[in-house]
Structures are given as C-alpha cells and as structure tokens.
Short mmCIF file of C-alpha atoms in Angstrom, two decimals:
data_model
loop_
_atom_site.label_atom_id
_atom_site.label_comp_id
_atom_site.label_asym_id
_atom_site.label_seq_id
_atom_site.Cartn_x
_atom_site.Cartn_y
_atom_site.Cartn_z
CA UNK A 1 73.32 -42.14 3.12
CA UNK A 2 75.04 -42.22 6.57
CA UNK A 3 74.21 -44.31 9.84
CA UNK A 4 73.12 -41.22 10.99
CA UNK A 5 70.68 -40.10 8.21
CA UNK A 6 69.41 -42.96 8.41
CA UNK A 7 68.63 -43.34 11.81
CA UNK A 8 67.03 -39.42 11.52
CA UNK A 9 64.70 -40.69 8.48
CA UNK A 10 63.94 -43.77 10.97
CA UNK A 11 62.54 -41.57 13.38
CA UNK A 12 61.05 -38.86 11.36
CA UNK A 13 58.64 -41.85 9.89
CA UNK A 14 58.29 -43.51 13.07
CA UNK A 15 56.96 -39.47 14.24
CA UNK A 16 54.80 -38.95 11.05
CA UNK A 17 52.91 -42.75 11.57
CA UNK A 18 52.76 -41.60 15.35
CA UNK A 19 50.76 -38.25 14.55
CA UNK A 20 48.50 -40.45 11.79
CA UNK A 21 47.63 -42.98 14.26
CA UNK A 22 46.74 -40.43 16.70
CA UNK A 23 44.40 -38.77 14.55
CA UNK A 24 42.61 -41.28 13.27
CA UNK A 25 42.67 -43.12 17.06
CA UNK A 26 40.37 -39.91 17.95
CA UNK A 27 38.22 -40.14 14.91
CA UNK A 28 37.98 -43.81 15.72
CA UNK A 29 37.11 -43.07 19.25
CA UNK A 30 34.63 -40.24 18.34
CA UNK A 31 33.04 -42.87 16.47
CA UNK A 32 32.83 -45.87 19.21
CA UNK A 33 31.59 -43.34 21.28
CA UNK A 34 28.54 -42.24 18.88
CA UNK A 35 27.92 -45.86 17.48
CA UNK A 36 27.35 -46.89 21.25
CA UNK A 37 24.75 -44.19 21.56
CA UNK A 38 21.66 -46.21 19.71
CA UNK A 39 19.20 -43.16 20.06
CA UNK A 40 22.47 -40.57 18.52
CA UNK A 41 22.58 -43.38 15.57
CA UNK A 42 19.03 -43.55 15.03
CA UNK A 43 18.72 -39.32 14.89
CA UNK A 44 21.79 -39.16 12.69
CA UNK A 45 20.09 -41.45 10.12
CA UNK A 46 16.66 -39.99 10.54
CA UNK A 47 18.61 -36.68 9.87
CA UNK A 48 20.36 -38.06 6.63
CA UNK A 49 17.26 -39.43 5.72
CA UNK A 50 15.50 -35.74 5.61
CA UNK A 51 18.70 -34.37 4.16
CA UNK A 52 18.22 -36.72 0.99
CA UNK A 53 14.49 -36.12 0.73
CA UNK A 54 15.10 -32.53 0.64
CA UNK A 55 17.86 -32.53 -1.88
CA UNK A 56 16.29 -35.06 -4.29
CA UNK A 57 12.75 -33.49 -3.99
CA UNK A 58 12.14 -32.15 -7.29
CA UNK A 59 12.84 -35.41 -8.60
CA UNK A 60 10.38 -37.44 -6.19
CA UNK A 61 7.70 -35.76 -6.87
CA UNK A 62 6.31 -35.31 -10.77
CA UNK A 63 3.74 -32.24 -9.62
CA UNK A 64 4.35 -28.56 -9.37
CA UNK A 65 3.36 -27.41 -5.90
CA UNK A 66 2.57 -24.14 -7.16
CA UNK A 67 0.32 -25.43 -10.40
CA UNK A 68 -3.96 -25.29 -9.85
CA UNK A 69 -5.56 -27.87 -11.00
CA UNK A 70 -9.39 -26.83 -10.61
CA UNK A 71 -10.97 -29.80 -12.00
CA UNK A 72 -9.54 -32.39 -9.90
CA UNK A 73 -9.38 -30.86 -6.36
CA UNK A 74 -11.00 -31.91 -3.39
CA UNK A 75 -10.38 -35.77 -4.84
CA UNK A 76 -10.17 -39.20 -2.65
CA UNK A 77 -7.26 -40.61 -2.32
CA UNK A 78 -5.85 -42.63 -5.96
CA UNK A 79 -3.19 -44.38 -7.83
CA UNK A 80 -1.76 -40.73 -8.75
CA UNK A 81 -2.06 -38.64 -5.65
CA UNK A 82 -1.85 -41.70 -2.58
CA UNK A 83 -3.68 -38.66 -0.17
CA UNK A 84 -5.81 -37.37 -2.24
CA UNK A 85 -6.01 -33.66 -3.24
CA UNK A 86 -6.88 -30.34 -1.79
CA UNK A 87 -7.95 -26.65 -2.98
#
C-alpha cells in the first residue's frame, strides 16, 4: 500500500471515529441533561415501574379476575387476599 493509501485510510478512520463520537456525545448529552432533571428521573422509573407490573401481571397475581367466588366475598382483609374481598 502507497504513502498515499495510506494516508486516505488514515483519514477515512479518523472521519468514521469522528461521526461515532458525535453520536454517542449527543446520546451522552441527552442523558446529562435528563439525569440532572430529578423529577424526569423519578417519572421515568415510576413509568418503568408500571410498565413491568403490567407485563408481568398474570404472573403476580395467582387469582382470575374474572372467577366468582360466592362463598368467600365480602371477607376482611387475610394472609391470601392482603385487602380483603368484594362481590
């Protein structure tokens, strides 16, 4: 490889690590920018927080929301249902 192939691959690496550093700078700033915002952090988890609830819901809970269960309604609150349970 010439001098001058060289020196073209040089700068055609120097231009790709250039355009990756730029990219990632604004992700990086994006991200300074929302970590300094405590009450955008705070939604964002709260938000991720109902986002996992919802997804993993069947598995959190052992009862079938749409199931009757006539002989223990209207119960206080126990070890198996922590608020009680309704009609």
């Amino acid at each position: 490889m010439s001098d001058r192939d060289q020196a073209l691959l040089d700068e055609a690496v120097k231009d790709i690590a250039r355009l990756k550093k730029q990219r990632s700078s604004q992700l990086y700033l994006v991200w300074l920018r929302f970590k300094k915002n405590r009450l955008a952090l705070v939604g964002f988890i709260m938000v991720c927080i109902v986002l996992f609830v919802a997804a993993f819901a069947p598995l959190l809970t052992p009862y079938d929301p749409y199931e009757t269960d006539p002989f223990n309604r209207l119960k206080a609150p126990s070890r198996d249902h922590w608020l009680g349970t309704d009609e």
